[in-house]
Short mmCIF file of C-alpha atoms and ligand atoms in Angstrom, two decimals:
data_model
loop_
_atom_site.label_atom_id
_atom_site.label_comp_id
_atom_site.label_asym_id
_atom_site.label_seq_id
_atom_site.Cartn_x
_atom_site.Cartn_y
_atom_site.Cartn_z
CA UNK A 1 0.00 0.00 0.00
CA UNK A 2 1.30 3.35 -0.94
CA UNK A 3 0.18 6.20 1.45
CA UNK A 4 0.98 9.62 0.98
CA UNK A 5 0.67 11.08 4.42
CA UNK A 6 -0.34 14.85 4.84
CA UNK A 7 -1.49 16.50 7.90
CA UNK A 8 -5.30 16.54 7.34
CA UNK A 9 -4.90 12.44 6.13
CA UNK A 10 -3.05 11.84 9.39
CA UNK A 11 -6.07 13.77 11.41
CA UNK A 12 -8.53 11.96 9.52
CA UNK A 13 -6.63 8.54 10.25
CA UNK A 14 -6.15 9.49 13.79
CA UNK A 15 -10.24 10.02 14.51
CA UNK A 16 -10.92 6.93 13.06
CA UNK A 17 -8.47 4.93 15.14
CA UNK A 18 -9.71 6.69 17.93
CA UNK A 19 -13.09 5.33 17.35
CA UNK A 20 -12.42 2.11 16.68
CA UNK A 21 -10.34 1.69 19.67
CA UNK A 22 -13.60 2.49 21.90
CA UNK A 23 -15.28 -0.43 21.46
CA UNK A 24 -11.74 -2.78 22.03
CA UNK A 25 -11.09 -3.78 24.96
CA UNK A 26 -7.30 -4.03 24.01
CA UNK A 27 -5.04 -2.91 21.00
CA UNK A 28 -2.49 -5.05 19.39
CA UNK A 29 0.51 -2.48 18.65
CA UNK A 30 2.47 -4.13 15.76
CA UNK A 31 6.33 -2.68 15.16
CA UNK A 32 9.11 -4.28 13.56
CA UNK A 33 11.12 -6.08 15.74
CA UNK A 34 14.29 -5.13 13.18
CA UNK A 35 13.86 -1.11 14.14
CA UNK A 36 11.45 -1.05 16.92
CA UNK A 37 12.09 2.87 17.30
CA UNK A 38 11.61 3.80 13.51
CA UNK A 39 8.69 1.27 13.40
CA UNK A 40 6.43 2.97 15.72
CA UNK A 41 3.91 5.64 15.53
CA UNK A 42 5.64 8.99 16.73
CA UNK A 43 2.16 9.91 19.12
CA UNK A 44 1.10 6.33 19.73
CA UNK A 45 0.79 7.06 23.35
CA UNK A 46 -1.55 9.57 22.85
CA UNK A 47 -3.51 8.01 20.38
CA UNK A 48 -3.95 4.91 22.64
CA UNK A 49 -4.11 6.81 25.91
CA UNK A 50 -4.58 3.98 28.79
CA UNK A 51 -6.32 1.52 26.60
CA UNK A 52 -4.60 -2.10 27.51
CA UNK A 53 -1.91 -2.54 24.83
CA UNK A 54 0.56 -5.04 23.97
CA UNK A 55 3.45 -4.35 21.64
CA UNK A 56 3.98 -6.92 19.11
CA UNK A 57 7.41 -6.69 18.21
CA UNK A 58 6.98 -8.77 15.06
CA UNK A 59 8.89 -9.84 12.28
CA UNK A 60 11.71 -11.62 15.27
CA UNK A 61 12.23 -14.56 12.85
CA UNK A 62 14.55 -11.88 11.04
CA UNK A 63 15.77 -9.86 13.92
CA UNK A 64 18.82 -10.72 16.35
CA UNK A 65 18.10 -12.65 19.49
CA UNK A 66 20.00 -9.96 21.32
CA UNK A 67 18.34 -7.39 19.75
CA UNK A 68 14.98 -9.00 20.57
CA UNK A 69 15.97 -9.36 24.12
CA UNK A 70 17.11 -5.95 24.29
CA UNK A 71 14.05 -4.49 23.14
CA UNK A 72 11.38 -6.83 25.19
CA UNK A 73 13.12 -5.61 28.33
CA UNK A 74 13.29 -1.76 26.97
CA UNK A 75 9.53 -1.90 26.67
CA UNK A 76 8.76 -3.78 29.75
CA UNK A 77 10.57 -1.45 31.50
CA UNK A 78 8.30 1.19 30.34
CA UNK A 79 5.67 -0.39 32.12
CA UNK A 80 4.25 -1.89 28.04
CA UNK A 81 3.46 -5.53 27.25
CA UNK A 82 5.42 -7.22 24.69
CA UNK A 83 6.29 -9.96 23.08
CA UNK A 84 8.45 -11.56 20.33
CA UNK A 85 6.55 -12.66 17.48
CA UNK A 86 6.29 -14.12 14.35
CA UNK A 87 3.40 -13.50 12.20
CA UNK A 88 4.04 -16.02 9.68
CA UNK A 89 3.91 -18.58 12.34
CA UNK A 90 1.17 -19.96 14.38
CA UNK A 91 2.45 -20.48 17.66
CA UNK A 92 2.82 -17.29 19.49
CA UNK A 93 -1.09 -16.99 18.95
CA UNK A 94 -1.56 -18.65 22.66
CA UNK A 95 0.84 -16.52 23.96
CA UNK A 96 -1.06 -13.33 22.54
CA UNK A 97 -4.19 -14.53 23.77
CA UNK A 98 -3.17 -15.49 27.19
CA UNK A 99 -1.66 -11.78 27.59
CA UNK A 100 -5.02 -10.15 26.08
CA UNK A 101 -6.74 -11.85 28.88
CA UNK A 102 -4.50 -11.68 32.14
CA UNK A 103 -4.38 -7.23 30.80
CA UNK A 104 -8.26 -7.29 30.48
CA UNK A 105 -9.27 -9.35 33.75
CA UNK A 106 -10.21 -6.22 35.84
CA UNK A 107 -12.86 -5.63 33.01
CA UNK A 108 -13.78 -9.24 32.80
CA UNK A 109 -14.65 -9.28 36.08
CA UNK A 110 -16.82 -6.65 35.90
CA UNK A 111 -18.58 -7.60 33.37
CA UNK A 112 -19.23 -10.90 35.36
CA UNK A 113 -20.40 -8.95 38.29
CA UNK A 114 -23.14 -7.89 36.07
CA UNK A 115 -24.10 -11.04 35.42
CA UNK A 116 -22.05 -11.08 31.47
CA UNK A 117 -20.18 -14.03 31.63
CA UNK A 118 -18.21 -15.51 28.77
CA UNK A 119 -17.94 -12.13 26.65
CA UNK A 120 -15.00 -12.13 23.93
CA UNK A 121 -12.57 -10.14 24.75
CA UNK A 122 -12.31 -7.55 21.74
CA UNK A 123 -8.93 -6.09 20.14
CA UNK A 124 -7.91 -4.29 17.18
CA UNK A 125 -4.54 -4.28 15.33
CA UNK A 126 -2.77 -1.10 14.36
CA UNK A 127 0.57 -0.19 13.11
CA UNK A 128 2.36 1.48 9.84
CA UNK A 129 2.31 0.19 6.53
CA UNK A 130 3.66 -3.34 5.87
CA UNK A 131 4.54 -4.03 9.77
CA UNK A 132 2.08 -7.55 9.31
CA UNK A 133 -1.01 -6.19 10.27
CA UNK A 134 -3.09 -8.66 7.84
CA UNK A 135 -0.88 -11.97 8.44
CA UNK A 136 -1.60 -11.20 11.91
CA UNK A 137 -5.03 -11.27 11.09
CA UNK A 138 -5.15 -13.95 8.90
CA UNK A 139 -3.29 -15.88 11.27
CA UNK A 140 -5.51 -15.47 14.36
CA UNK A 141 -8.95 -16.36 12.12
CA UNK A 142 -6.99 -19.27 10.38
CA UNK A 143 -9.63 -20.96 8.60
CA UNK A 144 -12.24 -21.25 10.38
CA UNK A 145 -12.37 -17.59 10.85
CA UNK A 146 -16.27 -16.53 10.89
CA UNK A 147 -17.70 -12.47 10.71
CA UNK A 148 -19.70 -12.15 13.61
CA UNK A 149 -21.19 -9.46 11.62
CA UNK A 150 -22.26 -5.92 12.85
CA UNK A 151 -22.67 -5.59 16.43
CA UNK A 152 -25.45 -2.66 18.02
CA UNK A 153 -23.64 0.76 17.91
CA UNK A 154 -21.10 -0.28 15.75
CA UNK A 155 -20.81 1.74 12.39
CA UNK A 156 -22.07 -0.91 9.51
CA UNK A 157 -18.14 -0.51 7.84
CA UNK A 158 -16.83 -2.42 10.80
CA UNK A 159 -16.59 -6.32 10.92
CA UNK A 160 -15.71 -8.39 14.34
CA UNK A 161 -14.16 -12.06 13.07
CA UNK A 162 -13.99 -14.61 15.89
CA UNK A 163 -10.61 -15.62 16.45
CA UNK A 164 -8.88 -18.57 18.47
CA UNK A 165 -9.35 -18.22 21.89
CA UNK A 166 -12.62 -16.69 22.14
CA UNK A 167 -11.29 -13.47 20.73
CA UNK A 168 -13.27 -10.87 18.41
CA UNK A 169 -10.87 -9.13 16.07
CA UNK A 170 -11.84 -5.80 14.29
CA UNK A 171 -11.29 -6.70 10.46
CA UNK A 172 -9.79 -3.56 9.69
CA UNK A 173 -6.86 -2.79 10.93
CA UNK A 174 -5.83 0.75 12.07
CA UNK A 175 -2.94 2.10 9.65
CA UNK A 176 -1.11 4.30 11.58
CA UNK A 177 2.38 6.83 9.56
CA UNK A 178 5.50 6.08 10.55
CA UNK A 179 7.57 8.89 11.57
CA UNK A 180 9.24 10.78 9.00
CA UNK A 181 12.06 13.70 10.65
CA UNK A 182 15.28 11.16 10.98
CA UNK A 183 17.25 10.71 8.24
CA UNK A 184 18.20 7.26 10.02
CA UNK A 185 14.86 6.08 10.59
CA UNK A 186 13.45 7.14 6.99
CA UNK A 187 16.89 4.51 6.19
CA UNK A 188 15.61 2.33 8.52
CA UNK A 189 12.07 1.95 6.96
CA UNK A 190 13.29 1.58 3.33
CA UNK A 191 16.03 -1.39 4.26
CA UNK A 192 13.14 -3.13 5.60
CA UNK A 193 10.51 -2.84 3.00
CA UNK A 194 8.06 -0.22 5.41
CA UNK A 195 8.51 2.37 2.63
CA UNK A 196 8.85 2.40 -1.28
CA UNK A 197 12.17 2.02 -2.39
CA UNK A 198 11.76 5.51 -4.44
CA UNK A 199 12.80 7.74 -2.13
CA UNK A 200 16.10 7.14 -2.64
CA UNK A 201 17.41 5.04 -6.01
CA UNK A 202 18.07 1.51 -4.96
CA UNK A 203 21.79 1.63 -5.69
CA UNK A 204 21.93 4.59 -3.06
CA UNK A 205 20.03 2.60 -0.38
CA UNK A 206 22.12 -0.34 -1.01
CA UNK A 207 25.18 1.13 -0.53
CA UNK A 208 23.71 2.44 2.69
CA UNK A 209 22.74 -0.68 3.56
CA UNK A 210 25.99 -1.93 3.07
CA UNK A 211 27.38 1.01 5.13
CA UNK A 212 25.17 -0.04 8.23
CA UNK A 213 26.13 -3.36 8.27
CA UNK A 214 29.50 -3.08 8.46
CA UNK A 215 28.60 -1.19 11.52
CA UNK A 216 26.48 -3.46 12.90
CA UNK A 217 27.35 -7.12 11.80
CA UNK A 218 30.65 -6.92 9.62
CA UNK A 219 30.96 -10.80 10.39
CA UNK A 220 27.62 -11.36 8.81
CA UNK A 221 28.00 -9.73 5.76
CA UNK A 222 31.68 -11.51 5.18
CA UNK A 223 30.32 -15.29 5.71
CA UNK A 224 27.28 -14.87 3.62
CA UNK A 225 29.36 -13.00 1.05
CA UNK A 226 32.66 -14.53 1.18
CA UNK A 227 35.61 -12.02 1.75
CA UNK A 228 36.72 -9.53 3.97
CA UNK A 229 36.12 -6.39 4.53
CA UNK A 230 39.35 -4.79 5.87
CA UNK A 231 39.15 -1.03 4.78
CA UNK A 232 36.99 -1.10 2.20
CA UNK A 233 34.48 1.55 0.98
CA UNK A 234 30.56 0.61 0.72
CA UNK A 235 31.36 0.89 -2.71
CA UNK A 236 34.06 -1.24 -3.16
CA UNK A 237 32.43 -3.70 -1.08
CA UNK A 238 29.43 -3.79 -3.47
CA UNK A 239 31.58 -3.64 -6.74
CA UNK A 240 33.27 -6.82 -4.76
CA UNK A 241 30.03 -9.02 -3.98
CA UNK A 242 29.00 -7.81 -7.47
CA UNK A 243 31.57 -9.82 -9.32
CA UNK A 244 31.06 -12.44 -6.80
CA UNK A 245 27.97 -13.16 -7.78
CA UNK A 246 28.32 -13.02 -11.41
CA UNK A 247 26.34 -9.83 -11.92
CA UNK A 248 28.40 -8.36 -14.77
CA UNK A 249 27.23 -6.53 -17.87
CA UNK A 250 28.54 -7.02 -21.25
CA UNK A 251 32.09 -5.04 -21.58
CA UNK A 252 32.94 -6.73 -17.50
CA UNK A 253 31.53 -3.78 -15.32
CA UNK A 254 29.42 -4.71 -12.42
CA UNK A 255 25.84 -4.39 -13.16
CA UNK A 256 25.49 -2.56 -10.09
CA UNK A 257 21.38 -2.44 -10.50
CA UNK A 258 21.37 -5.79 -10.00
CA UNK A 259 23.75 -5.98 -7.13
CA UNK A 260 21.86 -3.56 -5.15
CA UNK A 261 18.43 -5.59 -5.46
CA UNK A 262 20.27 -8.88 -4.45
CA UNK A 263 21.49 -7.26 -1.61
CA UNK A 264 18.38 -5.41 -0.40
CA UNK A 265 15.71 -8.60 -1.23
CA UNK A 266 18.47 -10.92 0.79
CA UNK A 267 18.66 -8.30 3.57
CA UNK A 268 15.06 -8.62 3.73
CA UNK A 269 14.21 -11.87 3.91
CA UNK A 270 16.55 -12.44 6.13
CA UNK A 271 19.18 -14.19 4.00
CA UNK A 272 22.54 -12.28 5.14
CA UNK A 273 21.37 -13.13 8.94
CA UNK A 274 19.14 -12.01 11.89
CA UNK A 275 19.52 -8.63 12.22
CA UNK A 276 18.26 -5.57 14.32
CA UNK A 277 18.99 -2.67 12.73
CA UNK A 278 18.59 -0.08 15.87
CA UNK A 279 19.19 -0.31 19.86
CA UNK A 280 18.25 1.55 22.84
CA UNK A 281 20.59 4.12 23.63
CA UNK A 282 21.57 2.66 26.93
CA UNK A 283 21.96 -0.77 25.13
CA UNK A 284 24.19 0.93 21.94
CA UNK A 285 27.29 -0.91 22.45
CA UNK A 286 28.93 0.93 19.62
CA UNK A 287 25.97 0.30 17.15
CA UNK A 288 23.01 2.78 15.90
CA UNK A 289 21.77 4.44 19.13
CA UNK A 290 18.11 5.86 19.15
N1 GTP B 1 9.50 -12.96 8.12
C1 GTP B 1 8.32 -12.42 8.45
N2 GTP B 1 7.58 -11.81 7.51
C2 GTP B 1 6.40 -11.27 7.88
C3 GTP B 1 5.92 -11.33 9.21
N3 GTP B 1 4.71 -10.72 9.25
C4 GTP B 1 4.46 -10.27 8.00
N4 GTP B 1 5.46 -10.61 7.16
C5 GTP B 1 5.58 -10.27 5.73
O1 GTP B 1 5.59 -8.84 5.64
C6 GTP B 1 4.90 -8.42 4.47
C7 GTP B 1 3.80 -7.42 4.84
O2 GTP B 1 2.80 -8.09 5.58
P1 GTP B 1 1.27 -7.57 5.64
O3 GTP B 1 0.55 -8.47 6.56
O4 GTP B 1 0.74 -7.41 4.26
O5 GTP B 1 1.49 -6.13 6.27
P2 GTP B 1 0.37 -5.02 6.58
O6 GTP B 1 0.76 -4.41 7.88
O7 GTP B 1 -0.98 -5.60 6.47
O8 GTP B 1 0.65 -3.99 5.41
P3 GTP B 1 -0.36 -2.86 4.83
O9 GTP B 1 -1.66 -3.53 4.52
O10 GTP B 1 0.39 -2.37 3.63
O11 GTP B 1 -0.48 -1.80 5.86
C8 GTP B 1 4.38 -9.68 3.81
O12 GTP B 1 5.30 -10.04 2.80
C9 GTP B 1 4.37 -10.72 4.93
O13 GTP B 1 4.54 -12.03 4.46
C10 GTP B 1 6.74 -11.98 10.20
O14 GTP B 1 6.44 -12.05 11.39
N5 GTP B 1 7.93 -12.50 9.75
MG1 MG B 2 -2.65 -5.06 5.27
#
C-alpha cells in the first residue's frame, strides 16, 4: 500500500483509530522487531491513551536474538506488554491470547459482576504500513475464521471475526504513519521494505545498507558473502560481492542495478542473517543508538 501522508490524512486517520479503539477492549501495537524505534507511531501514546496494549514486536524470525531481548526488556521497563513474534507462524497466537486476557481481567470481572459471563474479549490491530497487520489477522482467524457481523452501535463498515481463543478481532486494521524527521529512521524503513524504495534510487540505499552493516554485523555480511572487509568503501564492497555473484554486464563492469536488489531482497528476507537494525541508547554498544 502506498500512502501519501499529509497533515489533514493523518487527522482523519487518527479520529478513526480513535473510534475504533472504543469499542476494544485491548489494541495489538504491531512494530518491527528489526527497528522497533523507527517502526512505531511517533504519538502512539496519545492516540492509545490507557487503553490495555501489547506491543507486538513482530517480524523476530529476522531480527537478532539480542536485539529481541534488548528491546522486550526496553519496553517492559516502560511499564508496556510485549512480546516476540512471528506472524508467519502460528504459535505465538496462545501466547497473545493469554496476555489479552490476564491485561483485560479487571474488566472481565466486571462484566461478570453484572451477570455477562463468557464475553469475547475484543482487540484491534494497528501499526504502519507493511509491519504484518493482515498476516496477523489472517493468522488469528486461520480458517475457520467466521464475521460475527455488525454488532449494536457499531458503524455498519466495521466487521468483528472470531478468532482462536474466544477473541473478536476488528477486520480492519488501524494504519497508523511512521515517523518521517530522521534521516536514520526514513533509512531504517526503506532497508526493511516499510517504505517504497523511491525515495532514494536503490543503488543509493544499497550502498547504505551496506554502510550499516559493516557497523552493525561486519561478520555477517563476510560469511554470507565470502571475503573480507578490511578497509573497504561501501562501494568497493558492493563492486566486490558484485563480481562475486556473477552480476556483470557485457564489456565486465558490475551491473550494479542488480547488485543492489540482491542485496536489499536478501537483507530482507533475512538471507545475510538475523539482524536488528537499531538499539536503545543505553543498550548501543557501539551500534546505531536511538
Ligand atoms: N519474516 C516475516 N515476515 C512477515 C511477518 N509478518 C508479516 N510478514 C511479511 O511482511 C509483508 C507485509 O505483511 P502484511 O501483513 O501485508 O502487512 P500489513 O501491515 O498488512 O501492510 P499494509 O496492509 O500495507 O499496511 C508480507 O510479505 C508478509 O509475508 C513476520 O512475522 N515475519
Ligand atoms: Mg494489510
Amino acid at each position: 500500500m502506498n500512502i501519501n501522508w499529509y497533515p489533514g490524512h493523518m487527522k482523519k486517520t487518527r479520529e478513526s483509530i480513535e473510534k475504533n479503539l472504543s469499542m476494544v477492549d485491548v489494541v495489538f501495537e504491531l512494530i518491527d522487531a528489526r527497528i522497533p524505534y523507527s517502526s512505531q507511531n511517533p504519538v502512539i501514546d496519545s492516540i492509545v491513551k490507557d487503553k490495555p496494549r501489547i506491543i507486538i514486536l513482530n517480524k523476530a524470525d529476522l531480527s537478532s536474538i539480542k536485539g529481541n531481548k534488548i528491546w522486550q526488556e526496553y519496553f517492559k521497563k516502560k511499564g508496556l506488554n510485549t512480546i516476540l513474534f512471528n506472524s508467519l507462524d502460528r504459535r505465538g497466537i496462545e501466547e497473545l491470547i493469554h496476555m489479552s486476557r490476564n491485561i483485560t481481567a479487571e474488566k472481565t470481572i466486571s462484566y461478570e459482576k453484572k451477570g455477562i459471563i463468557n464475553r469475547s474479549i475484543r482487540a484491534m490491530i494497528i501499526g504502519i504500513p507493511n509491519v504484518g497487520k493482515s498476516t496477523l489477522i489472517n493468522n488469528l482467524t486461520g480458517r475457520r475464521g467466521a464475521k460475527v457481523g455488525n454488532k449494536p452501535g457499531i458503524t455498519k463498515s466495521n466487521q468483528w471475526i472470531k478468532t482462536k481463543g474466544d477473541l473478536e478481532l476488528l477486520d480492519t486494521p488501524g494504519i497508523l504513519w511512521p515517523k518521517f524527521e530522521e534521516k536514520r529512521v526514513g533509512l531504517n524503513l526503506a532497508f526493511t521494505g516499510a517504505i517504497k524504495d523511491e525515495i532514494l534510487d536503490r543503488e543509493t540505499l544499497a550502498l547504505k545498507l551496506i554502510e550499516t552493516l559493516v557497523e552493525i554485523c561486519p561478520e555477517l555480511l563476510e560469511k554470507r558473502y565470502n571475503f573480507e572487509i578490511g578497509d573497504s568503501s561501501p562501494l568497493e564492497i558492493m563492486t566486490d560481492i558484485g563480481f562475486k555473484r556473477g552480476c556483470i554486464m557485457r564489456g565486465g563492469e558490475v551491473d550494479y542495478e542488480k547488485i543492489s536488489n540482491i542485496l536489499l531482497d536478501e537483507f530482507r528476507k533475512g538471507v545475510i542473517g538475523n539482524i536488528t537494525l537499531e538499539f536503545p541508547r543505553e543498550n548501543t554498544d557501539g551500534h546505531i543508538g536511538v
